[in-house]
Amino acid sequence: MHLPDYKDARTRDKRGYKRVSFKFSDELRNKYRNKSYFIKTYGCQMNEHDSENIAALLEELGFTLADSYLDADLVLLNTCSIRENAHNKAFGMLGRLKHLKNEKKGLIIGVCGCMAQEVSVVDEILRDYKFVNFVLGTHNLYQLPNVIDAAIENNLQQVEVFSREGDLYEGLPVVRVNPFKAYVNIIYGCNKFCTYCIVPYTRGRERSRAKEDILKEVDDLICDGYKEVTLLGQNVNAYGKDLYNDYNLGDLLEEIAKKDIPRIRFMTSHPWDFTDKMIEVLGKYPNIMPSIHLPVQSGSNRILKLMGRRYTRESYLELFHKIKDTVPNVSISTDIIVGFPGETEEDFLETISLVHECQYDNAFTFVFSSRDGTPACKLKDNVSISEKEERLQRLNKVVNYYFLENNKKLEGATLKVLVEGISEKKNMYYGYSETNKLINFVSEKDLEMGEIVDVLITSAKTWSLDGKCK
Ligand code: 5AD
Ligand code: SF4
C-alpha cells in the first residue's frame, strides 16, 4: 500500500526520469473476459484522455463496456480536485455506489484521478468508504491491471498512490472516444504553484514527453484518418524546458504543422511562458487553429500577485494584443476566478474592465474554492459566499454579452466546420469552426462525419451559431 504525501507532492527537484515502454502482462490479458466496466470521468481534458487509456487497459484485461454503471461489474471514478463541487459530485456518486454494492456483492469499485492524490480524500475513503476496492494515483496509472487483479484476487482494499512522479510511461493502449479528434499529451504536471490551485500537488512536476514520441503519435493518428489533434498539458507553454536546451512549444507546433494534419489545437497556455516564437508560428501556419485559451484569472494586480500568477494586468494585456495583432482572426478564451480571499469590489471592477477590453470569445468563470494544502486556503477571507455568487452573476452577464456580440459579427461569414455528428434534438449537423465555435447547420447534400465543409452563418446565439452548408 502506498499512501499520498503532500510533502513529497510539493517537491520539485532536478531528478531525471526514465522513459519506459509499457508492456501489458501476458498473464492478465483477457483474464476478466466475462466482466464489464463503466468509467465516470470528472474534470478536464487531461482526465478525459486518461479515461481513454483506462478504458483500453480494461479492455486488454478482457472487460467490455457496459451501457450504464448500474449494469457494470467494475465502476471506476476518474476524479477531479480542482473545486469543491467536483469533489462533492464524486463523493455523491460513491454514496450511490454503496447502495448498489449492497445489492451486488461482487461489484468492484475504484477511484483514480486527482482526488486519489489527496491525503484527506484517501484518509476518508479508508475510514468511511471501506467498500471501495482500490484507489490508484495519477502517477502510476500503468499499474491499473495489476491493482485490479490484486483487488479481485485478494479481496482486500488496494491503495497505490505515488506522490513523487516516477518514470514516464510510453505506449499505454488507448481507446479514443472521437474518431476524428484526438488528444495528445505533450507535458504532464505543473511547476507554477498558483496559490489557489491543487494541480501541482495532484499532477506533480512538469515532465515533457520526448518530441520523437509525440511526433510518432501524431503520424499514427494521421495514418488512422484523424483530422484534428489537441496537444494537452496543464501548461503546454512550458513544453521542453525540462528536456531540451533549445526546443519549445513553438518548435513542436511548427514540426507538427508541417505534417498533413488539417487541425492542430493546444491547451492550456499560461501567459508567463508565451514566447514571441510561438506567436510567430501561430500566425504562420493555417493548420494551427486560431483559437487560444489564455487564462487571466483576475484583472487586479493586487489579486494577481496574491494568486502568484507572475504577470501583471498590463503585461497580460500586452501579450493579448500582440496575439490579436499577429494571428489573423484569432479567438481568445479565458478562465476567471471571482471571490479570491480578500477580493474587494474595486478588485472585482478591475476584472470587469479587463473583460470589456478583451471582449473574450469564451470564458470559464468560477467562484474561488478553497483547496486543502494550497497557500490560498490559509488566507483570511472576509468576502461572503453570497457576495462571491453575486459577483459571478455580474461577471457572467458581461462575458455573455461579448460572446453574443462576437458571434453576431460572424453572421453572413463562411466558416470551415469539421462535421462531428447530427444533433437529434435539432435535426441539424453540428461541428466546430476553426475558432472552436459550435455550429449547428443544415445541408442539402448528405455529409460524411469527419469532413471539413464551408458553412454560411445565418444566425448567432450566445453559445453557438446556426448555418447552412454551402
Ligand atoms: N477555485 C476556483 N477555481 C479554480 N481554478 C483552479 N483552481 C481553482 C480554485 N481553487 C480554475 C482556474 C483554472 C481553471 C482550470 O480552474 O481558473 O484556470
Ligand atoms: Fe494550476 Fe496555475 Fe498550474 Fe494552471 S498554471 S495548473 S492554475 S498552478
CSV table of N, CA and C and ligand atoms in Angstrom, one decimal, residues 82-83 196-198 268 293 295 297 309 335-337 364 366-371, ligand 1:
chain,number,residue,atom,x,y,z
A,82,ILE,N,-10.3,20.1,-8.6
A,82,ILE,CA,-10.0,21.5,-8.8
A,82,ILE,C,-10.9,22.4,-8.0
A,83,ARG,N,-12.1,22.0,-7.8
A,83,ARG,CA,-13.0,22.8,-6.9
A,83,ARG,C,-13.9,21.9,-6.1
A,196,TYR,N,-3.9,29.3,-5.4
A,196,TYR,CA,-5.3,28.7,-5.2
A,196,TYR,C,-5.3,27.2,-5.7
A,197,CYS,N,-4.3,26.8,-6.5
A,197,CYS,CA,-4.5,25.6,-7.3
A,197,CYS,C,-3.9,24.3,-6.8
A,198,ILE,N,-4.6,23.3,-6.9
A,198,ILE,CA,-4.2,22.0,-6.3
A,198,ILE,C,-3.5,21.1,-7.3
A,268,THR,N,-3.5,23.8,-22.0
A,268,THR,CA,-3.7,25.2,-21.7
A,268,THR,C,-2.4,26.0,-21.6
A,293,HIS,N,-6.5,29.5,-25.6
A,293,HIS,CA,-7.1,29.7,-24.3
A,293,HIS,C,-6.0,30.3,-23.4
A,295,PRO,N,-5.8,31.9,-19.8
A,295,PRO,CA,-6.4,32.2,-18.6
A,295,PRO,C,-5.8,33.4,-17.9
A,297,GLN,N,-7.5,34.9,-14.9
A,297,GLN,CA,-7.9,34.7,-13.5
A,297,GLN,C,-8.4,36.0,-12.8
A,309,ARG,N,0.5,34.7,-9.9
A,309,ARG,CA,0.3,34.4,-11.3
A,309,ARG,C,1.5,34.8,-12.1
A,335,ASP,N,-10.0,31.9,-18.4
A,335,ASP,CA,-10.6,31.5,-17.1
A,335,ASP,C,-10.5,32.6,-16.2
A,336,ILE,N,-11.6,32.8,-15.4
A,336,ILE,CA,-11.6,33.9,-14.4
A,336,ILE,C,-12.1,33.3,-13.1
A,337,ILE,N,-11.4,33.7,-12.0
A,337,ILE,CA,-11.9,33.3,-10.6
A,337,ILE,C,-12.4,34.6,-9.9
A,364,PHE,N,-14.5,30.8,-19.0
A,364,PHE,CA,-15.0,29.9,-18.0
A,364,PHE,C,-14.8,30.6,-16.6
A,366,PHE,N,-15.5,31.1,-12.4
A,366,PHE,CA,-15.6,30.3,-11.2
A,366,PHE,C,-15.6,31.2,-10.0
A,367,VAL,N,-16.2,30.7,-9.0
A,367,VAL,CA,-16.1,31.3,-7.6
A,367,VAL,C,-14.9,30.5,-7.0
A,368,PHE,N,-14.0,31.3,-6.3
A,368,PHE,CA,-12.9,30.7,-5.6
A,368,PHE,C,-13.4,29.6,-4.7
A,369,SER,N,-12.6,28.5,-4.8
A,369,SER,CA,-12.9,27.3,-3.9
A,369,SER,C,-11.7,27.0,-3.2
A,370,SER,N,-11.8,27.0,-1.8
A,370,SER,CA,-10.6,26.8,-1.0
A,370,SER,C,-10.1,25.3,-1.1
A,371,ARG,N,-8.9,25.0,-1.5
A,371,ARG,CA,-8.4,23.7,-1.6
A,371,ARG,C,-7.4,23.4,-0.5
B,1,5AD,N1,-11.1,27.7,-7.2
B,1,5AD,C1,-11.7,28.2,-8.3
B,1,5AD,N2,-11.3,28.0,-9.5
B,1,5AD,C2,-10.1,27.4,-9.6
B,1,5AD,N3,-9.4,27.0,-10.7
B,1,5AD,C3,-8.3,26.4,-10.4
B,1,5AD,N4,-8.2,26.3,-9.0
B,1,5AD,C4,-9.4,26.9,-8.6
B,1,5AD,C5,-9.9,27.1,-7.3
B,1,5AD,N5,-9.3,26.7,-6.2
B,1,5AD,C6,-9.8,27.4,-12.1
B,1,5AD,C7,-8.8,28.3,-12.8
B,1,5AD,C8,-8.1,27.4,-13.8
B,1,5AD,C9,-9.3,26.5,-14.1
B,1,5AD,C10,-8.9,25.2,-14.8
B,1,5AD,O1,-9.9,26.3,-12.9
B,1,5AD,O2,-9.5,29.4,-13.4
B,1,5AD,O3,-7.6,28.1,-14.9
